[in-house]
Amino acid sequence: MLTVRGADLVWTGLAEHPGGEVACGPDGRVAAGPVEGEVLDAAGCVVTPGLVNAHHHLLQSAFRTLPGTRGVPMREWLPRMAAAYAAVGVDAELAHAAAGVGLAEALLCGVTTVADHHLTWPAAAGDGVEIASAVAAAARELGARLVFVRGSARDDPQAAALSADAIASALGGDPTGMVQVAVGPAGVHSDAPETFALLAEVAARHGLRRRTQANEQVDVEIAAQRFGRRPLELLDEWGWLAPDVTLAHLCGVTGDEITRLAAAGVSATHAPGCDLPMGWGVAPMAALADAAVAVGLGTSGGGSNDAGHLLADARLALQVAPLAGRPVTAREVLGWATAGSAAGLGRPELGRLEPGCAADLVCWDVTGVADAGVADPLAGLLWAAPGRRPRHVVVAGRVVVRDGRLVAHPESEVAGALRGLLAARADRC
């Protein structure tokens, strides 16, 4: 049990309490009243719910800043990334090391839950359970929450469905809520209608969420070339516009498409830190939110966004919103990065600090020069210091980052494991 005490401000996601405290009960949830146990000093901090990264590709943490992967059309980016994966060799060992780095980075940036859309499945991976379990092990070792999305990118539809079924059986149904399984084709540009249909059957059988990517540059192009249609028309026809579906990216959607998405009850994930530098477009997230579409925020992977810093990408979302519609507020975007992302995962207990919600929270130190002169400390989290790290991070009532350092493993150890593995494989090649 734990009490976070002495904060300058506690933002629950619904309300703001100057000088408030948060009690974490023995069940890992926010308690309504006082609890015994450790007191975590949050003096000089703004406390928020843990951030929820609703769209990441953790494997890409091992493939950042690769030559020829920046500012290029997606049709060029995809094969270059595939060649890099093949050269290094994707297996459970690499998946564990890359996920460890990505999840450690997430925790050190105030992200307590990461949705990992894993799309790379070599033939040697078999049913994929070993790779999925390796990613889940990395999350467990560091204390992060994980949503493992069994993705597909040109996989054989039957093989993808069998793998998703095996992974759901192995990892799904975690009563602690620390690991969740979902399914997700990469998009209509890469996966056949049969893949969407079979993965939907797996999702229905196991009670899983469905996720895919839509309206990226290549998605629109290939949908037009191959089907003479828009991606969202195809997803609707294939049964993938529904309340259990979350769509990432959504660059360049039209007003009519926004109406269609809202009517279908889907949720959306904004990934500006990927879409903008790659030149893939600016999603009209304010218009989607105004249409009552649940909006979340994600970083996407290191192959297109070299950082996994969701707060920095939230600031970017603030800055670019007027390019695609109305301006948005810091509180609105913080809502996307917390409860909005959680809604897309079907996890209403995440992203808020009300009694009964998961005790996932972040203590942001606002005593430094970057916050001096800031009139609104909550808005200042985004505007004043986009690269900030939190002082403390708590997941399920347990401290996982204390005084800016990982509790479970030294940061250097996590980084060194991936560096050493990549160096060894480079020598082998």
Coordinates of N, CA and C in Angstrom, one line a residue, residues 23 75 124 148 180 190-191 214 276 302 313 420:
A23 N -4.2 7.8 -2.6 CA -4.0 6.6 -1.8 C -4.1 5.3 -2.8
R75 N 6.0 3.6 -49.2 CA 6.3 2.4 -50.1 C 7.8 2.1 -50.2
A124 N 10.5 -18.9 -38.8 CA 11.1 -19.6 -37.7 C 10.4 -19.3 -36.4
F148 N -0.4 -6.6 -25.8 CA 0.4 -7.2 -27.0 C -0.6 -7.4 -28.1
Q180 N -2.5 -7.7 -21.6 CA -3.7 -7.8 -22.4 C -3.3 -8.2 -23.8
S190 N -1.8 -4.1 -46.7 CA -0.9 -5.3 -46.6 C -1.7 -6.6 -46.4
D191 N -2.9 -6.5 -45.9 CA -3.6 -7.8 -45.5 C -4.9 -8.0 -46.3
A214 N -5.0 2.9 -40.5 CA -5.8 3.3 -41.7 C -5.4 4.7 -42.1
L276 N 4.1 13.2 -38.9 CA 4.6 14.5 -39.4 C 6.0 14.4 -39.9
G302 N 10.1 3.1 -33.3 CA 11.4 3.8 -33.5 C 11.8 3.9 -34.9
D313 N 5.2 14.0 -27.7 CA 4.3 13.9 -28.8 C 3.0 14.6 -28.5
G420 N 24.5 -4.8 -26.9 CA 25.4 -6.0 -27.0 C 24.9 -7.0 -28.0

